[in-house]
Amino acid sequence: GAGVSQSPSNKVTEKGKDVELRCDPISGHTALYWYRQSLGQGLEFLIYFQGNSAPDKSGLPSDRFSAERTGGSVSTLTIQRTQQEDSAVYLCASRDMSGSSYNEQFFGPGTRLTVL
Amino acid sequence: AQSVTQLDSHVSVSEGTPVLLRCNYSSSYSPSLFWYVQHPNKGLQLLLKYTSAATLVKGINGFEAEFKKSETSFHLTKPSAHMSDAAEYFCVVSTPGTYKYIFGTGTRLKVLA
């Protein structure tokens, strides 16, 4: 079946511009996560969705970062007034909260964001 | 509180020799443990997971890991490295029934011809 998809795969933007990153989770997965991976670093948790609500957004680095999820499916991560330090790979993961794989995260291929 | 430590940031092995990637964890509860692999410019792929069943877990591509509660370890092994194993490997801990996952900082595996 279809896995987690993310778009765009690459995004180059100028400092100060806004960007939107999209994640399409596996159908039926109610949990969705966003992570950031800076060059040579591990994964930094950004936000967790259960359905359309975000009970944990503690990892968002600043108020320039926001995310939403609609219809319990697609999620969009928005970065306003991008800065060079926002350059990273943004990974999305979804999770089925029931069934035999309930505690496993499935990752998308990521969006590589470069801020010039 | 939970934490995970990957003891080596880089490991180099020759093709055909064994692989050992070390991971230690800390958890107040009986944890779920995972190993993920990330090839260059790719997302993370699950290699294997421990969820309180058998302590020796077999995964894809010949990898396995053993959960040792007394040592709080979950080391990843493979008997014979292949060139295609060159990648970044992440050890992850989670508490069953919660949503949070704690990632290690990763181990970059290099396989020499």
mmCIF file of C-alpha atoms in Angstrom:
data_model
loop_
_atom_site.group_PDB
_atom_site.id
_atom_site.type_symbol
_atom_site.label_atom_id
_atom_site.label_comp_id
_atom_site.label_asym_id
_atom_site.label_seq_id
_atom_site.Cartn_x
_atom_site.Cartn_y
_atom_site.Cartn_z
ATOM 1 C CA GLY A 1 0.000 0.000 0.000
ATOM 2 C CA ALA A 2 0.938 3.657 -0.173
ATOM 3 C CA GLY A 3 3.361 4.937 2.418
ATOM 4 C CA VAL A 4 3.798 8.377 3.912
ATOM 5 C CA SER A 5 4.403 11.011 1.276
ATOM 6 C CA GLN A 6 5.833 14.495 1.626
ATOM 7 C CA SER A 7 5.993 17.422 -0.733
ATOM 8 C CA PRO A 8 7.953 19.109 -2.016
ATOM 9 C CA SER A 9 10.991 16.849 -1.820
ATOM 10 C CA ASN A 10 13.252 19.875 -2.064
ATOM 11 C CA LYS A 11 12.551 23.520 -1.358
ATOM 12 C CA VAL A 12 14.948 26.398 -1.811
ATOM 13 C CA THR A 13 13.768 29.744 -0.533
ATOM 14 C CA GLU A 14 15.114 33.144 0.320
ATOM 15 C CA LYS A 15 15.517 34.384 3.854
ATOM 16 C CA GLY A 16 12.354 36.062 5.054
ATOM 17 C CA LYS A 17 9.951 34.129 2.826
ATOM 18 C CA ASP A 18 7.239 31.819 4.121
ATOM 19 C CA VAL A 19 7.196 28.112 3.225
ATOM 20 C CA GLU A 20 4.635 25.335 3.514
ATOM 21 C CA LEU A 21 5.599 21.686 3.791
ATOM 22 C CA ARG A 22 3.014 18.992 3.267
ATOM 23 C CA CYS A 23 2.630 15.507 4.687
ATOM 24 C CA ASP A 24 0.192 12.826 3.536
ATOM 25 C CA PRO A 25 0.095 10.062 6.151
ATOM 26 C CA ILE A 26 -0.866 6.461 5.618
ATOM 27 C CA SER A 27 -4.630 6.206 5.337
ATOM 28 C CA GLY A 28 -6.236 5.445 8.682
ATOM 29 C CA HIS A 29 -3.235 6.510 10.769
ATOM 30 C CA THR A 30 -4.565 8.867 13.394
ATOM 31 C CA ALA A 31 -1.214 9.913 14.863
ATOM 32 C CA LEU A 32 1.155 12.177 12.953
ATOM 33 C CA TYR A 33 4.548 13.581 13.892
ATOM 34 C CA TRP A 34 6.854 16.224 12.485
ATOM 35 C CA TYR A 35 10.606 16.088 13.084
ATOM 36 C CA ARG A 36 13.524 18.200 11.980
ATOM 37 C CA GLN A 37 16.922 16.766 11.079
ATOM 38 C CA SER A 38 19.734 19.225 10.728
ATOM 39 C CA LEU A 39 22.901 18.293 8.863
ATOM 40 C CA GLY A 40 24.651 15.450 10.655
ATOM 41 C CA GLN A 41 22.242 15.568 13.585
ATOM 42 C CA GLY A 42 19.631 13.261 15.012
ATOM 43 C CA LEU A 43 15.913 13.858 14.883
ATOM 44 C CA GLU A 44 14.414 16.799 16.718
ATOM 45 C CA PHE A 45 10.746 16.411 17.663
ATOM 46 C CA LEU A 46 8.562 19.318 16.549
ATOM 47 C CA ILE A 47 4.896 18.448 17.002
ATOM 48 C CA TYR A 48 2.491 15.544 17.506
ATOM 49 C CA PHE A 49 -1.066 15.293 16.196
ATOM 50 C CA GLN A 50 -3.762 12.925 17.342
ATOM 51 C CA GLY A 51 -6.526 13.351 14.822
ATOM 52 C CA ASN A 52 -6.772 17.050 14.081
ATOM 53 C CA SER A 53 -5.583 18.253 17.458
ATOM 54 C CA ALA A 54 -1.994 18.782 18.582
ATOM 55 C CA PRO A 55 -1.644 17.825 22.240
ATOM 56 C CA ASP A 56 2.109 18.348 22.085
ATOM 57 C CA LYS A 57 3.657 21.181 20.129
ATOM 58 C CA SER A 58 6.483 21.677 22.584
ATOM 59 C CA GLY A 59 9.177 21.085 19.981
ATOM 60 C CA LEU A 60 8.279 23.974 17.702
ATOM 61 C CA PRO A 61 11.391 26.196 17.865
ATOM 62 C CA SER A 62 9.647 29.566 17.705
ATOM 63 C CA ASP A 63 6.345 31.206 16.915
ATOM 64 C CA ARG A 64 7.420 31.357 13.278
ATOM 65 C CA PHE A 65 6.624 27.653 13.116
ATOM 66 C CA SER A 66 3.056 26.373 13.003
ATOM 67 C CA ALA A 67 1.309 23.232 11.846
ATOM 68 C CA GLU A 68 -2.192 22.098 11.198
ATOM 69 C CA ARG A 69 -3.944 18.929 10.262
ATOM 70 C CA THR A 70 -7.286 18.726 8.543
ATOM 71 C CA GLY A 71 -9.728 15.842 8.182
ATOM 72 C CA GLY A 72 -7.480 13.692 10.325
ATOM 73 C CA SER A 73 -5.246 13.257 7.317
ATOM 74 C CA VAL A 74 -3.022 15.781 5.541
ATOM 75 C CA SER A 75 -0.793 18.009 7.636
ATOM 76 C CA THR A 76 0.954 21.222 6.710
ATOM 77 C CA LEU A 77 3.983 22.648 8.504
ATOM 78 C CA THR A 78 4.374 26.368 7.895
ATOM 79 C CA ILE A 79 7.516 28.347 8.565
ATOM 80 C CA GLN A 80 7.112 32.095 8.401
ATOM 81 C CA ARG A 81 9.925 34.563 7.737
ATOM 82 C CA THR A 82 12.418 31.768 7.174
ATOM 83 C CA GLN A 83 15.923 32.079 8.562
ATOM 84 C CA GLN A 84 19.098 30.320 7.458
ATOM 85 C CA GLU A 85 19.075 28.207 10.616
ATOM 86 C CA ASP A 86 15.768 26.713 9.452
ATOM 87 C CA SER A 87 17.664 24.835 6.732
ATOM 88 C CA ALA A 88 17.200 21.144 7.459
ATOM 89 C CA VAL A 89 15.337 18.039 6.403
ATOM 90 C CA TYR A 90 11.801 17.987 7.729
ATOM 91 C CA LEU A 91 10.472 14.488 8.287
ATOM 92 C CA CYS A 92 6.912 13.410 8.832
ATOM 93 C CA ALA A 93 5.825 10.132 10.390
ATOM 94 C CA SER A 94 2.455 8.543 10.937
ATOM 95 C CA ARG A 95 1.327 5.841 13.276
ATOM 96 C CA ASP A 96 -1.599 3.478 13.545
ATOM 97 C CA MET A 97 -2.901 3.641 17.115
ATOM 98 C CA SER A 98 -4.405 0.164 16.921
ATOM 99 C CA GLY A 99 -3.469 -3.158 15.403
ATOM 100 C CA SER A 100 -0.269 -5.144 15.474
ATOM 101 C CA SER A 101 1.956 -2.250 14.398
ATOM 102 C CA TYR A 102 0.391 0.281 16.760
ATOM 103 C CA ASN A 103 3.634 1.471 18.269
ATOM 104 C CA GLU A 104 5.604 1.753 15.033
ATOM 105 C CA GLN A 105 6.180 5.014 13.215
ATOM 106 C CA PHE A 106 6.222 5.072 9.420
ATOM 107 C CA PHE A 107 8.358 7.821 7.952
ATOM 108 C CA GLY A 108 8.056 9.826 4.787
ATOM 109 C CA PRO A 109 11.086 10.626 2.604
ATOM 110 C CA GLY A 110 11.386 14.145 3.983
ATOM 111 C CA THR A 111 11.508 17.657 2.586
ATOM 112 C CA ARG A 112 14.951 19.212 2.291
ATOM 113 C CA LEU A 113 14.616 22.927 3.008
ATOM 114 C CA THR A 114 17.404 25.295 2.069
ATOM 115 C CA VAL A 115 17.168 28.936 3.099
ATOM 116 C CA LEU A 116 19.539 31.202 1.210
ATOM 117 C CA ALA B 1 12.222 10.033 32.088
ATOM 118 C CA GLN B 2 13.541 8.253 29.049
ATOM 119 C CA SER B 3 16.814 8.602 27.230
ATOM 120 C CA VAL B 4 18.855 6.711 24.691
ATOM 121 C CA THR B 5 22.593 6.768 24.062
ATOM 122 C CA GLN B 6 24.286 5.526 20.949
ATOM 123 C CA LEU B 7 27.807 4.923 22.042
ATOM 124 C CA ASP B 8 29.531 5.379 18.688
ATOM 125 C CA SER B 9 28.902 8.200 16.263
ATOM 126 C CA HIS B 10 30.882 6.429 13.511
ATOM 127 C CA VAL B 11 31.669 2.756 12.920
ATOM 128 C CA SER B 12 33.781 1.362 10.089
ATOM 129 C CA VAL B 13 33.867 -2.316 9.175
ATOM 130 C CA SER B 14 35.180 -4.289 6.246
ATOM 131 C CA GLU B 15 32.734 -5.994 3.946
ATOM 132 C CA GLY B 16 31.996 -9.502 5.170
ATOM 133 C CA THR B 17 32.917 -8.795 8.813
ATOM 134 C CA PRO B 18 30.475 -8.507 11.717
ATOM 135 C CA VAL B 19 28.652 -5.299 12.580
ATOM 136 C CA LEU B 20 27.983 -4.105 16.136
ATOM 137 C CA LEU B 21 26.167 -0.832 16.774
ATOM 138 C CA ARG B 22 25.694 -0.080 20.451
ATOM 139 C CA CYS B 23 22.682 1.430 22.139
ATOM 140 C CA ASN B 24 21.933 1.961 25.835
ATOM 141 C CA TYR B 25 18.625 3.219 27.107
ATOM 142 C CA SER B 26 17.081 4.577 30.253
ATOM 143 C CA SER B 27 13.398 4.145 30.985
ATOM 144 C CA SER B 28 11.212 4.131 34.072
ATOM 145 C CA TYR B 29 8.888 1.628 32.461
ATOM 146 C CA SER B 30 9.257 -1.466 30.349
ATOM 147 C CA PRO B 31 10.240 0.151 27.059
ATOM 148 C CA SER B 32 9.607 -0.431 23.412
ATOM 149 C CA LEU B 33 12.849 -0.214 21.477
ATOM 150 C CA PHE B 34 13.454 0.282 17.778
ATOM 151 C CA TRP B 35 16.289 0.467 15.294
ATOM 152 C CA TYR B 36 15.805 2.545 12.162
ATOM 153 C CA VAL B 37 18.112 2.894 9.171
ATOM 154 C CA GLN B 38 18.452 5.974 7.007
ATOM 155 C CA HIS B 39 20.207 5.767 3.677
ATOM 156 C CA PRO B 40 21.504 9.014 2.155
ATOM 157 C CA ASN B 41 18.727 11.396 1.175
ATOM 158 C CA LYS B 42 16.067 8.918 2.258
ATOM 159 C CA GLY B 43 13.558 8.679 5.071
ATOM 160 C CA LEU B 44 13.861 6.324 8.019
ATOM 161 C CA GLN B 45 13.076 2.638 7.586
ATOM 162 C CA LEU B 46 12.312 0.323 10.479
ATOM 163 C CA LEU B 47 14.877 -2.468 10.868
ATOM 164 C CA LEU B 48 13.415 -4.144 13.917
ATOM 165 C CA LYS B 49 11.534 -3.532 17.144
ATOM 166 C CA TYR B 50 11.329 -4.957 20.653
ATOM 167 C CA THR B 51 7.963 -4.830 22.377
ATOM 168 C CA SER B 52 8.327 -7.130 25.397
ATOM 169 C CA ALA B 53 8.064 -10.398 23.516
ATOM 170 C CA ALA B 54 11.246 -12.345 22.653
ATOM 171 C CA THR B 55 14.405 -10.625 23.819
ATOM 172 C CA LEU B 56 16.282 -11.571 20.639
ATOM 173 C CA VAL B 57 14.658 -9.708 17.799
ATOM 174 C CA LYS B 58 15.297 -10.456 14.156
ATOM 175 C CA GLY B 59 14.839 -7.752 11.587
ATOM 176 C CA ILE B 60 15.228 -7.135 7.912
ATOM 177 C CA ASN B 61 18.423 -7.548 5.892
ATOM 178 C CA GLY B 62 19.973 -9.967 8.380
ATOM 179 C CA PHE B 63 20.070 -7.576 11.334
ATOM 180 C CA GLU B 64 19.157 -8.587 14.854
ATOM 181 C CA ALA B 65 19.223 -7.038 18.301
ATOM 182 C CA GLU B 66 19.087 -8.396 21.815
ATOM 183 C CA PHE B 67 17.225 -6.682 24.640
ATOM 184 C CA LYS B 68 19.259 -6.982 27.846
ATOM 185 C CA LYS B 69 17.360 -5.484 30.749
ATOM 186 C CA SER B 70 20.193 -5.986 33.254
ATOM 187 C CA GLU B 71 22.541 -4.002 31.015
ATOM 188 C CA THR B 72 19.862 -1.589 29.700
ATOM 189 C CA SER B 73 21.177 -2.284 26.235
ATOM 190 C CA PHE B 74 19.736 -2.991 22.809
ATOM 191 C CA HIS B 75 22.740 -3.469 20.553
ATOM 192 C CA LEU B 76 22.290 -4.052 16.831
ATOM 193 C CA THR B 77 24.312 -6.779 15.134
ATOM 194 C CA LYS B 78 24.783 -8.387 11.769
ATOM 195 C CA PRO B 79 27.100 -11.356 11.110
ATOM 196 C CA SER B 80 28.448 -10.125 7.777
ATOM 197 C CA ALA B 81 28.402 -6.545 6.524
ATOM 198 C CA HIS B 82 27.427 -5.720 2.985
ATOM 199 C CA MET B 83 28.279 -2.566 1.087
ATOM 200 C CA SER B 84 24.590 -1.693 0.973
ATOM 201 C CA ASP B 85 24.525 -1.519 4.796
ATOM 202 C CA ALA B 86 26.404 1.768 4.724
ATOM 203 C CA ALA B 87 23.929 4.229 6.242
ATOM 204 C CA GLU B 88 22.934 6.069 9.410
ATOM 205 C CA TYR B 89 21.331 3.983 12.151
ATOM 206 C CA PHE B 90 19.091 5.322 14.902
ATOM 207 C CA CYS B 91 18.134 3.645 18.166
ATOM 208 C CA VAL B 92 14.754 4.776 19.527
ATOM 209 C CA VAL B 93 12.992 4.229 22.852
ATOM 210 C CA SER B 94 9.338 4.655 23.659
ATOM 211 C CA THR B 95 7.022 3.803 26.527
ATOM 212 C CA PRO B 96 4.132 1.614 25.358
ATOM 213 C CA GLY B 97 0.840 3.462 25.498
ATOM 214 C CA THR B 98 2.460 6.870 25.093
ATOM 215 C CA TYR B 99 3.076 8.908 21.976
ATOM 216 C CA LYS B 100 6.632 10.060 22.643
ATOM 217 C CA TYR B 101 9.690 8.599 20.950
ATOM 218 C CA ILE B 102 13.218 9.445 21.992
ATOM 219 C CA PHE B 103 15.838 9.167 19.250
ATOM 220 C CA GLY B 104 19.516 8.548 19.692
ATOM 221 C CA THR B 105 21.956 10.797 17.890
ATOM 222 C CA GLY B 106 22.712 8.151 15.289
ATOM 223 C CA THR B 107 25.625 5.958 14.256
ATOM 224 C CA ARG B 108 27.045 6.305 10.788
ATOM 225 C CA LEU B 109 28.150 2.931 9.472
ATOM 226 C CA LYS B 110 30.839 2.824 6.836
ATOM 227 C CA VAL B 111 31.559 -0.442 5.012
ATOM 228 C CA LEU B 112 34.972 -0.798 3.431
ATOM 229 C CA ALA B 113 35.562 -2.906 0.344
#
